[in-house]
Coordinates of C-alpha atoms in Angstrom, one line a residue:
M1 CA 75.7 100.8 -46.0
V2 CA 74.6 103.0 -49.3
E3 CA 75.5 100.5 -52.0
L4 CA 78.6 101.7 -54.1
N5 CA 76.5 103.2 -57.5
P6 CA 79.9 103.8 -59.8
R7 CA 79.7 106.3 -62.2
N8 CA 81.4 107.3 -66.1
F9 CA 83.5 110.3 -64.3
Q10 CA 83.7 112.4 -67.9
D11 CA 81.2 115.3 -68.3
R12 CA 78.6 114.1 -69.5
A13 CA 76.0 117.1 -70.7
P14 CA 72.0 116.1 -71.3
A15 CA 70.7 116.1 -75.2
A16 CA 69.1 119.2 -75.8
P17 CA 65.4 119.4 -77.0
A18 CA 65.2 119.4 -80.7
D19 CA 63.0 122.3 -80.8
L20 CA 66.0 123.8 -78.1
P21 CA 69.2 126.1 -79.6
V22 CA 72.7 123.9 -78.1
M23 CA 74.3 126.5 -75.6
P24 CA 78.0 125.8 -76.1
R25 CA 79.8 124.6 -72.7
M26 CA 81.5 126.7 -70.3
A27 CA 84.9 126.7 -69.6
P28 CA 85.8 124.5 -67.3
R29 CA 86.5 125.9 -64.1
P30 CA 90.9 125.6 -62.8
A31 CA 90.2 121.5 -60.9
E32 CA 88.1 120.7 -63.0
H33 CA 91.6 118.5 -64.6
L34 CA 92.2 117.3 -61.4
K35 CA 88.7 115.8 -61.3
I36 CA 89.9 112.1 -60.2
G37 CA 86.2 111.0 -58.5
E38 CA 83.6 111.6 -56.5
V39 CA 81.9 110.4 -53.1
I40 CA 79.6 108.2 -52.1
E41 CA 78.8 107.4 -48.4
I42 CA 78.6 110.9 -45.9
A43 CA 79.7 109.5 -42.4
G44 CA 81.0 112.0 -39.6
S45 CA 85.0 112.2 -39.5
S46 CA 85.1 109.5 -42.5
S47 CA 83.0 109.2 -44.8
Q48 CA 83.9 106.9 -48.8
V49 CA 84.7 107.9 -51.4
L50 CA 85.3 106.8 -55.1
L51 CA 87.8 106.4 -57.1
D52 CA 89.3 106.5 -61.5
A53 CA 91.6 103.8 -61.8
S54 CA 93.3 105.7 -65.9
R55 CA 92.5 108.9 -64.0
L56 CA 94.9 108.5 -61.0
T57 CA 97.4 107.5 -63.7
T58 CA 96.8 109.6 -65.8
L59 CA 98.3 112.1 -63.1
M60 CA 101.0 109.3 -61.6
E61 CA 103.2 111.8 -64.8
H62 CA 102.1 115.0 -63.7
N63 CA 104.7 117.3 -62.8
D64 CA 103.3 118.3 -60.0
P65 CA 105.2 115.7 -56.6
S66 CA 101.5 116.1 -54.3
V67 CA 99.3 115.6 -58.2
S68 CA 100.8 113.0 -59.0
M69 CA 100.6 110.5 -55.5
A70 CA 96.7 112.0 -56.0
G71 CA 94.1 109.8 -54.1
Q72 CA 97.1 107.0 -52.7
V73 CA 96.9 106.7 -48.9
G74 CA 98.8 109.4 -46.4
S75 CA 97.4 111.7 -49.6
Q76 CA 95.2 115.0 -49.4
V77 CA 92.2 115.1 -51.8
K78 CA 89.6 118.1 -51.7
I79 CA 86.3 118.9 -52.1
R80 CA 84.2 121.9 -54.0
M81 CA 81.0 123.2 -51.5
G82 CA 79.9 126.0 -53.1
T83 CA 82.9 128.3 -52.1
R84 CA 84.6 125.9 -51.0
W85 CA 86.6 123.1 -50.4
L86 CA 86.9 120.8 -48.1
V87 CA 90.2 118.8 -47.5
A88 CA 90.1 115.0 -47.1
N89 CA 93.7 112.4 -46.0
V90 CA 92.9 109.0 -48.4
R91 CA 93.4 106.8 -45.6
T92 CA 92.2 103.2 -47.2
Q93 CA 92.0 101.7 -50.2
R94 CA 90.6 98.5 -51.8
M95 CA 89.0 97.3 -55.4
H96 CA 85.3 97.7 -56.2
Q97 CA 84.0 94.3 -56.2
R98 CA 82.4 94.9 -59.4
E99 CA 83.2 97.3 -61.6
A100 CA 87.5 97.0 -62.9
G101 CA 88.5 100.7 -62.5
L102 CA 87.7 101.4 -59.4
I103 CA 88.7 102.3 -56.5
V104 CA 86.6 102.4 -53.4
C105 CA 88.6 104.5 -50.9
Q106 CA 87.6 106.0 -47.3
I107 CA 88.4 109.2 -46.0
D108 CA 88.8 111.6 -42.7
F109 CA 87.5 115.7 -43.3
L110 CA 91.1 117.7 -42.0
G111 CA 89.2 121.5 -42.4
E112 CA 87.9 123.9 -44.9
G113 CA 89.5 127.1 -47.2
E114 CA 88.0 129.8 -48.7
E115 CA 87.9 128.9 -52.8
E116 CA 90.5 131.5 -54.9
K117 CA 87.9 132.7 -57.4
L118 CA 90.5 133.1 -60.2
T119 CA 92.5 130.0 -59.8
G120 CA 90.5 127.8 -58.2
R121 CA 93.0 127.1 -55.2
I122 CA 91.6 127.6 -50.8
F123 CA 93.3 130.0 -49.0
N124 CA 92.4 131.0 -45.3
F125 CA 92.4 127.0 -43.9
R126 CA 91.1 126.1 -40.8
R127 CA 90.7 123.0 -38.8
G128 CA 86.8 121.7 -39.0
V129 CA 84.5 121.1 -40.9
T130 CA 81.0 123.1 -41.6
R131 CA 79.2 121.7 -44.0
Y132 CA 79.6 117.9 -45.5
P133 CA 79.1 117.0 -49.3
V134 CA 76.6 115.3 -50.1
P135 CA 76.7 111.5 -52.4
G136 CA 77.7 112.2 -56.2
T137 CA 79.7 115.3 -55.0
P138 CA 82.8 115.7 -57.5
L139 CA 86.4 115.0 -55.7
F140 CA 89.8 117.1 -56.7
A141 CA 93.5 115.6 -56.7
M142 CA 95.0 118.4 -54.4
T143 CA 98.2 120.3 -55.9
S144 CA 101.6 122.3 -54.4
A145 CA 99.8 125.5 -53.6
D146 CA 96.6 124.1 -52.9
L147 CA 99.0 122.5 -49.9
K148 CA 101.3 125.4 -48.8
Q149 CA 98.0 127.1 -47.9
V150 CA 96.3 124.2 -45.8
Y151 CA 99.8 124.1 -44.0
A152 CA 101.2 127.9 -44.3
A153 CA 101.6 128.9 -40.6
D154 CA 99.8 132.2 -39.1
S155 CA 100.9 134.6 -37.5
R156 CA 100.7 133.0 -34.3
P157 CA 104.5 132.2 -32.5
H158 CA 106.0 128.8 -34.4
I159 CA 108.8 127.2 -35.4
E160 CA 110.1 125.5 -38.6
V161 CA 110.9 121.0 -37.4
G162 CA 111.3 120.2 -41.5
T163 CA 109.1 119.6 -45.4
V164 CA 105.5 118.2 -45.5
Y165 CA 104.7 115.0 -47.2
P166 CA 105.0 114.7 -50.3
T167 CA 105.9 118.2 -51.3
A168 CA 109.1 119.1 -51.9
D169 CA 109.3 122.5 -50.2
T170 CA 106.0 123.5 -47.9
R171 CA 107.6 124.0 -44.1
G172 CA 105.7 122.3 -41.5
A173 CA 105.6 124.3 -38.2
L174 CA 105.3 123.4 -34.4
Y175 CA 103.7 126.6 -32.8
V176 CA 104.8 126.4 -30.2
D177 CA 102.0 128.3 -27.7
A178 CA 100.2 125.3 -28.2
L179 CA 103.1 122.6 -28.0
L180 CA 103.8 123.3 -24.6
G181 CA 100.9 125.0 -22.8
K182 CA 98.9 121.8 -24.1
H183 CA 102.4 118.8 -23.4
F184 CA 103.3 116.5 -26.1
A185 CA 105.1 113.4 -26.5
L186 CA 107.3 112.3 -29.0
L187 CA 107.2 108.5 -29.7
G188 CA 109.3 106.1 -32.0
S189 CA 110.9 102.8 -32.5
T190 CA 114.8 102.6 -31.7
G191 CA 116.2 103.6 -34.6
T192 CA 114.2 105.9 -35.9
G193 CA 116.0 109.3 -35.8
K194 CA 114.3 110.5 -32.5
S195 CA 117.4 111.7 -30.1
T196 CA 117.5 113.6 -32.8
A197 CA 114.2 115.0 -33.2
A198 CA 113.9 115.4 -29.5
A199 CA 117.2 117.6 -30.6
L200 CA 116.2 119.8 -33.8
I201 CA 112.7 121.0 -31.7
L202 CA 114.4 122.2 -28.5
H203 CA 117.3 124.2 -30.5
R204 CA 114.8 125.6 -32.6
I205 CA 112.6 126.3 -29.4
C206 CA 116.3 128.0 -27.7
D207 CA 117.3 129.3 -30.9
M208 CA 113.5 131.5 -31.0
M209 CA 113.9 131.4 -26.7
P210 CA 117.6 132.3 -25.7
D211 CA 115.3 133.5 -22.3
G212 CA 113.5 130.5 -21.9
H213 CA 113.1 128.5 -19.1
I214 CA 114.3 123.9 -20.5
V215 CA 114.6 121.5 -18.0
M216 CA 115.8 117.6 -19.1
I217 CA 116.1 114.1 -17.9
D218 CA 118.7 112.4 -19.9
P219 CA 119.4 109.3 -18.9
H220 CA 121.9 108.3 -21.3
G221 CA 123.8 111.5 -20.8
E222 CA 123.2 111.5 -25.0
Y223 CA 122.4 115.2 -25.6
S224 CA 125.1 117.3 -23.9
S225 CA 127.1 117.3 -27.2
A226 CA 124.2 118.6 -28.7
F227 CA 123.7 121.8 -26.8
S228 CA 127.2 122.2 -25.5
E229 CA 127.0 125.7 -26.8
N230 CA 123.8 126.6 -26.0
G231 CA 122.7 124.8 -22.6
A232 CA 124.6 123.5 -19.3
L233 CA 125.9 120.7 -18.6
F234 CA 125.0 119.4 -15.5
D235 CA 126.1 115.4 -13.8
V236 CA 127.1 114.0 -11.2
G237 CA 130.3 115.2 -11.3
N238 CA 128.4 119.1 -10.5
L239 CA 125.0 118.9 -9.6
A240 CA 125.2 118.7 -5.8
M241 CA 122.0 118.0 -5.6
P242 CA 121.5 118.7 -1.3
Y243 CA 119.6 115.4 0.3
W244 CA 117.2 117.4 2.7
L245 CA 115.4 118.8 -0.8
M246 CA 113.8 115.9 -0.6
N247 CA 109.5 115.1 1.1
F248 CA 109.1 112.2 3.1
E249 CA 107.5 110.5 0.3
E250 CA 111.0 110.2 -1.3
H251 CA 113.1 110.2 1.7
C252 CA 111.2 106.8 2.6
E253 CA 112.4 105.3 -0.8
V254 CA 115.8 106.4 -0.6
F255 CA 115.9 105.3 3.9
L256 CA 113.2 102.4 3.8
T257 CA 114.3 98.9 3.0
S258 CA 111.7 97.2 4.3
S259 CA 108.0 96.3 2.8
G260 CA 104.7 95.1 4.2
A261 CA 103.5 95.8 8.1
D262 CA 107.0 96.8 8.9
R263 CA 107.7 99.8 6.1
Q264 CA 104.9 101.6 7.4
T265 CA 106.7 100.5 11.7
D266 CA 109.4 101.8 9.2
A267 CA 108.0 105.1 8.8
E268 CA 107.0 105.9 11.4
I269 CA 109.7 106.3 13.3
L270 CA 111.6 108.2 9.7
A271 CA 108.8 110.9 9.8
K272 CA 109.2 111.2 13.8
C273 CA 113.2 111.9 14.3
L274 CA 113.0 114.0 10.2
L275 CA 110.5 116.9 11.5
S276 CA 112.5 117.0 15.0
A277 CA 115.8 117.5 13.0
R278 CA 114.3 119.4 10.8
M279 CA 112.9 121.9 13.2
K280 CA 116.4 122.1 14.4
S281 CA 117.5 124.7 11.3
K282 CA 113.7 126.2 12.5
A283 CA 114.8 129.6 13.5
A284 CA 118.3 129.1 11.3
I285 CA 116.1 130.6 8.1
N286 CA 112.7 132.0 10.0
A287 CA 110.3 129.1 8.9
S288 CA 107.2 129.5 10.6
R289 CA 105.4 126.4 9.6
V290 CA 107.6 123.2 10.2
T291 CA 107.1 119.7 8.3
V292 CA 108.3 116.5 7.0
D293 CA 108.0 117.5 3.1
T294 CA 109.6 120.9 3.9
P295 CA 112.8 121.6 2.6
I296 CA 114.4 122.8 5.8
P297 CA 118.9 121.8 5.5
Y298 CA 118.9 119.9 8.4
M299 CA 122.0 117.1 9.2
L300 CA 122.5 113.6 8.2
S301 CA 124.0 113.3 11.5
D302 CA 120.7 114.8 14.5
L303 CA 118.3 111.9 12.4
V304 CA 121.1 109.5 13.3
A305 CA 121.0 111.0 16.5
N306 CA 117.5 111.1 16.5
I307 CA 116.9 107.6 15.3
Q308 CA 119.6 106.8 18.4
N309 CA 117.8 108.5 20.9
E310 CA 114.6 106.7 20.0
M311 CA 115.5 103.1 20.2
G312 CA 117.2 104.2 23.0
K313 CA 113.6 105.0 24.8
L314 CA 111.9 102.6 27.5
D315 CA 108.9 103.2 26.6
K316 CA 109.3 102.8 22.7
A317 CA 106.2 100.6 20.9
T318 CA 108.3 98.1 19.1
S319 CA 112.2 96.7 19.1
S320 CA 115.1 97.6 18.2
A321 CA 115.1 96.4 14.5
P322 CA 113.2 98.8 12.1
F323 CA 115.1 101.7 14.1
L324 CA 118.0 99.8 13.0
R325 CA 117.3 99.2 9.8
I326 CA 116.3 102.9 9.5
K327 CA 120.3 104.2 10.8
G328 CA 122.0 101.4 8.9
K329 CA 120.9 102.7 5.2
I330 CA 121.3 106.8 6.2
E331 CA 125.4 105.5 7.0
E332 CA 125.5 103.2 4.0
M333 CA 124.9 106.0 1.7
K334 CA 127.3 108.3 3.7
A335 CA 130.1 106.2 3.7
D336 CA 129.3 105.0 -0.1
P337 CA 130.6 108.3 -2.5
R338 CA 128.8 107.2 -5.3
Y339 CA 126.8 109.6 -3.6
T340 CA 128.2 112.5 -2.4
F341 CA 126.7 113.8 -5.3
M342 CA 123.4 114.0 -2.7
F343 CA 124.7 113.3 0.8
S344 CA 127.3 115.2 0.9
G345 CA 128.1 116.8 4.2
M346 CA 129.0 120.3 1.9
L347 CA 124.9 120.6 1.3
V348 CA 123.3 120.6 4.8
G349 CA 124.2 125.1 3.8
D350 CA 120.8 126.5 2.7
N351 CA 121.9 127.2 -1.1
M352 CA 118.2 126.7 -2.2
V353 CA 117.9 129.6 -4.4
D354 CA 121.3 128.9 -5.9
F355 CA 120.3 125.6 -6.8
I356 CA 117.1 126.6 -8.3
G357 CA 118.4 130.1 -10.4
K358 CA 121.6 127.2 -11.9
I359 CA 118.6 124.1 -13.0
F360 CA 115.9 126.5 -14.1
R361 CA 117.8 128.9 -16.0
M362 CA 116.4 131.9 -14.4
P363 CA 118.5 133.5 -15.7
A364 CA 119.6 131.9 -18.8
E365 CA 122.4 133.9 -19.4
G366 CA 121.8 132.7 -23.3
K367 CA 121.9 128.5 -22.2
P368 CA 118.5 128.4 -21.9
I369 CA 117.6 124.8 -21.0
S370 CA 119.1 122.6 -18.1
I371 CA 121.0 119.2 -19.3
I372 CA 120.6 116.9 -16.1
D373 CA 123.1 114.1 -17.3
V374 CA 121.7 111.3 -14.8
S375 CA 123.6 108.2 -16.5
G376 CA 126.3 108.4 -13.7
V377 CA 122.9 108.1 -11.0
P378 CA 123.2 105.4 -8.5
S379 CA 120.1 102.9 -10.4
D380 CA 118.4 102.5 -7.2
I381 CA 117.8 105.8 -5.9
T382 CA 117.5 106.8 -9.6
S383 CA 113.9 107.3 -9.7
T384 CA 114.2 109.4 -6.8
V385 CA 117.0 111.9 -7.8
V386 CA 114.3 112.5 -10.9
A387 CA 110.8 112.8 -9.3
V388 CA 114.0 115.4 -6.5
L389 CA 113.9 117.6 -9.6
S390 CA 110.0 117.0 -11.2
R391 CA 108.7 117.9 -7.9
M392 CA 111.1 121.2 -7.2
V393 CA 109.4 122.5 -10.9
F394 CA 105.8 122.0 -9.8
D395 CA 106.5 122.5 -6.4
F396 CA 108.0 126.4 -7.6
A397 CA 104.8 126.8 -9.9
I398 CA 102.9 126.1 -8.0
W399 CA 104.5 128.9 -4.4
G400 CA 105.1 131.3 -7.3
R401 CA 101.7 132.4 -8.5
K402 CA 102.1 135.3 -6.7
D403 CA 105.1 136.8 -8.9
K404 CA 103.3 135.5 -12.3
I405 CA 106.6 133.5 -12.5
T406 CA 107.4 132.4 -16.1
P407 CA 107.3 128.9 -17.5
V408 CA 109.3 125.6 -17.2
L409 CA 109.9 123.3 -19.7
L410 CA 110.6 119.3 -18.0
V411 CA 111.6 117.2 -20.5
C412 CA 111.9 113.6 -20.4
E413 CA 113.5 111.1 -21.9
E414 CA 112.5 107.7 -21.6
A415 CA 109.3 108.3 -19.8
H416 CA 108.5 104.9 -19.6
R417 CA 110.9 104.0 -16.7
Y418 CA 109.4 107.0 -14.7
I419 CA 105.7 106.9 -15.9
P420 CA 104.9 103.5 -15.6
S421 CA 101.3 101.4 -16.6
D422 CA 99.3 100.5 -14.1
R423 CA 99.8 96.8 -15.1
V424 CA 104.0 97.6 -14.6
L425 CA 104.5 99.8 -11.5
E426 CA 101.7 101.1 -8.9
H427 CA 103.1 103.3 -6.8
S428 CA 106.4 105.8 -6.8
A429 CA 107.8 108.9 -5.9
V430 CA 108.5 110.4 -9.4
R431 CA 105.8 108.5 -11.1
N432 CA 102.7 110.7 -8.4
V433 CA 105.1 113.3 -9.1
L434 CA 104.8 113.0 -12.6
S435 CA 101.3 112.2 -13.2
R436 CA 100.2 115.8 -11.7
I437 CA 102.3 117.2 -13.5
A438 CA 100.3 116.3 -16.5
K439 CA 97.3 116.3 -15.3
E440 CA 97.8 119.6 -13.8
G441 CA 100.8 121.9 -15.2
R442 CA 99.2 123.9 -17.6
K443 CA 97.7 125.4 -14.9
Y444 CA 100.4 126.5 -13.5
G445 CA 102.6 127.0 -16.4
V446 CA 104.8 123.8 -16.0
S447 CA 105.7 121.8 -19.4
L448 CA 105.9 118.3 -20.2
G449 CA 107.7 117.1 -22.8
L450 CA 107.7 113.3 -23.4
I451 CA 110.0 111.4 -25.2
T452 CA 110.2 107.4 -25.0
Q453 CA 110.5 104.4 -27.6
R454 CA 107.7 101.8 -25.5
P455 CA 105.1 104.1 -26.1
S456 CA 102.8 100.2 -24.4
D457 CA 104.6 100.6 -21.3
L458 CA 103.8 104.6 -20.5
S459 CA 100.9 105.1 -18.1
E460 CA 98.0 105.8 -20.1
G461 CA 96.3 108.5 -17.9
V462 CA 99.6 110.6 -18.7
L463 CA 99.6 110.5 -22.2
S464 CA 96.4 111.4 -23.0
Q465 CA 97.0 114.6 -21.3
C466 CA 99.4 115.4 -24.0
G467 CA 98.1 117.7 -26.9
T468 CA 100.1 117.2 -29.2
I469 CA 101.8 113.6 -30.6
I470 CA 105.3 113.1 -32.9
A471 CA 105.1 110.2 -34.0
M472 CA 107.7 108.0 -35.5
R473 CA 108.1 104.7 -36.8
L474 CA 106.8 102.6 -34.7
N475 CA 107.1 98.1 -35.0
N476 CA 105.4 97.3 -32.1
D477 CA 101.8 96.3 -32.4
R478 CA 101.4 97.2 -29.3
D479 CA 103.2 100.6 -29.1
Q480 CA 100.4 101.3 -32.5
A481 CA 97.5 100.4 -30.6
H482 CA 98.3 102.5 -27.5
V483 CA 99.4 105.6 -29.5
R484 CA 96.6 105.2 -31.7
S485 CA 93.4 105.2 -28.9
A486 CA 95.5 108.6 -27.9
M487 CA 94.5 110.8 -31.4
P488 CA 91.8 112.3 -32.5
E489 CA 89.4 110.4 -33.9
G490 CA 90.8 112.7 -37.5
A491 CA 94.2 111.2 -37.5
R492 CA 93.3 108.0 -37.0
G493 CA 94.4 107.7 -41.4
F494 CA 97.9 108.6 -40.4
L495 CA 98.4 107.1 -38.0
D496 CA 97.9 104.1 -40.1
S497 CA 101.5 105.0 -42.3
I498 CA 103.5 104.8 -39.4
P499 CA 104.5 100.9 -40.3
A500 CA 105.4 102.1 -42.8
L501 CA 107.9 105.8 -41.7
R502 CA 111.1 106.0 -43.1
N503 CA 114.0 107.0 -40.2
R504 CA 113.9 110.8 -39.6
E505 CA 109.5 111.4 -40.9
C506 CA 106.6 111.3 -38.2
I507 CA 103.2 112.0 -37.8
I508 CA 102.7 115.1 -35.4
C509 CA 98.7 115.6 -34.9
G510 CA 97.6 117.5 -31.9
E511 CA 97.0 120.9 -30.5
G512 CA 100.6 122.1 -31.8
V513 CA 99.3 121.8 -35.9
S514 CA 97.0 123.5 -37.2
I515 CA 95.4 119.4 -39.1
P516 CA 97.5 116.4 -38.6
I517 CA 100.4 116.4 -40.6
R518 CA 103.6 114.1 -42.3
V519 CA 106.9 115.1 -42.2
A520 CA 110.3 115.1 -42.8
F521 CA 112.1 116.1 -39.8
D522 CA 115.6 118.6 -41.0
D523 CA 118.9 118.7 -41.2
L524 CA 120.4 118.9 -37.8
A525 CA 123.8 120.3 -38.0
E526 CA 126.5 117.9 -36.7
A527 CA 127.5 119.5 -33.1
R528 CA 124.1 120.4 -32.4
R529 CA 123.2 116.3 -32.6
P530 CA 123.3 114.4 -30.0
A531 CA 125.7 111.3 -28.8
S532 CA 123.1 108.4 -29.7
D533 CA 124.5 107.2 -33.5
D534 CA 124.8 103.5 -34.0
P535 CA 127.6 102.5 -34.0
L536 CA 130.0 100.7 -37.3
F537 CA 130.4 97.1 -36.6
S538 CA 131.9 97.1 -40.1
S539 CA 134.4 100.1 -39.4
L540 CA 135.9 99.6 -36.2
W541 CA 136.1 95.7 -36.3
C542 CA 138.7 96.9 -38.9
E543 CA 141.0 98.9 -36.5
R544 CA 143.9 98.3 -34.8
G545 CA 146.1 99.6 -32.3
G546 CA 145.7 101.3 -29.2
E547 CA 143.2 99.1 -27.7
M548 CA 145.4 99.5 -24.5
E549 CA 145.2 101.8 -23.4
M550 CA 141.9 102.7 -24.7
V551 CA 140.6 99.7 -21.6
S552 CA 143.1 101.5 -18.8
R553 CA 140.8 103.9 -19.4
V554 CA 137.6 103.2 -19.0
V555 CA 138.8 100.6 -15.9
S556 CA 140.2 104.8 -14.6
R557 CA 137.0 105.8 -14.9
W558 CA 134.9 103.0 -14.4
R559 CA 136.6 102.7 -10.8
N560 CA 135.9 106.5 -10.2
Q561 CA 132.6 105.5 -10.5
G562 CA 131.7 108.2 -13.7
N563 CA 132.4 109.3 -16.6
Q564 CA 135.6 111.7 -15.7
S565 CA 135.4 113.2 -19.5
G566 CA 131.9 113.9 -19.4
Q567 CA 132.2 115.9 -16.1
R568 CA 132.8 120.0 -16.0

């Protein structure tokens, strides 16, 4: 640790010898009046500086909002290195132990830019530092003009999502190719504006690319209202997802109820009978090779008949109990109207091409996003439905490599339910496929967007694969620590302000931005907002009349196992 050496920050010229004429002082460079301190320690990405508290107090009255916040935690400072400016973010502050009026700060270097000779401003800013300053180098406040240059989007395709803190008009941009090409995660506690932020980002992407292909898993049915004009909406009333699209692992999750050794026995029986049922349709679709995973239509009655036949064989290795368990579960699901959207006898036809086309928006026809509302799906197969949709996105990309198909973005709301941490759940079909997409999807043109309020319950490996992190306010200490561990070192200082973020504010870092930024999201038009507003108790509990009619409507929808007003 370098011994702190407090200095007087006023410029002092050495006394001139008596035999030499006193030279007139040079006019100060444009930034000299914004000098606020000096560097005292350099340590890679994080270093220490010493600030003059009285100078900061004076600058608080400055008419430039960026200058008035100079030296505060979360603000930016600059250091001149020859003809370049280094830009750093203030992470921490503490009073000097021995000298009053001095503040010791930790800073994180963000990048560097060239100096405009006439004005001293920054231009041509880029991430990374090629040359570090030495202790004693002066430190200056950043102006709004500087920040505009630092945060200005370059020529890459980008969307603007809000205003950069602490400026009033500097726009925060996300680079679309980097954001989607290397996955992204949107994190925030309940009530911070997370759903509205997700809708804002997706709307901006859809507006920019109306022929895109976005599939969003909506577990609460809140995004249908937000994308009613530019999205295709699907729920249990019109999804019509054929059961035969499931692979063998997903069949086991739906049809097998046993555990331990019994589950292994049941799986072997199901595999044999399922393959036989698929083989029966082999000739109809001209398939050369069929496995238990091949998406070939088959009839559930054929699967049940195969199980019945195997059970009747005298040389079977087990008792009849496993056969009866599987057969009973299949027949139960066929008869239950809750599963009609998936197990209807009308879904036996080979409509795979049409199903993929409508779900993946190929062609988009002006509606580039599919909202899959799974709120009406029975809870015991919700994960399987999400697994099938996610795996189809990935498999379609793999088998379409020769055709150079267009990329697909898969967005998962409440992602911690489907990709839980190892301490919560070790194995499931949906966890396996989403983990694989996170690790390998970029190679095949599959982008993953994760939205969650509990990042600590999300798989650590999957979160680490997200190249861009959009972090809103997180109230839980464990969630904050989890996000901090997934962030690059240079962004750690920004994360310290996460608990203090206001609603609709976020920290963005990673591949989607040039440098880490704090952004206040733009307002979204009422018609484009998700149905996620909190109920106003003080207003709703003062209203009277129509209660019994409302109860009658709710009971009707309840009994019909579907939100009728949301079906299309």
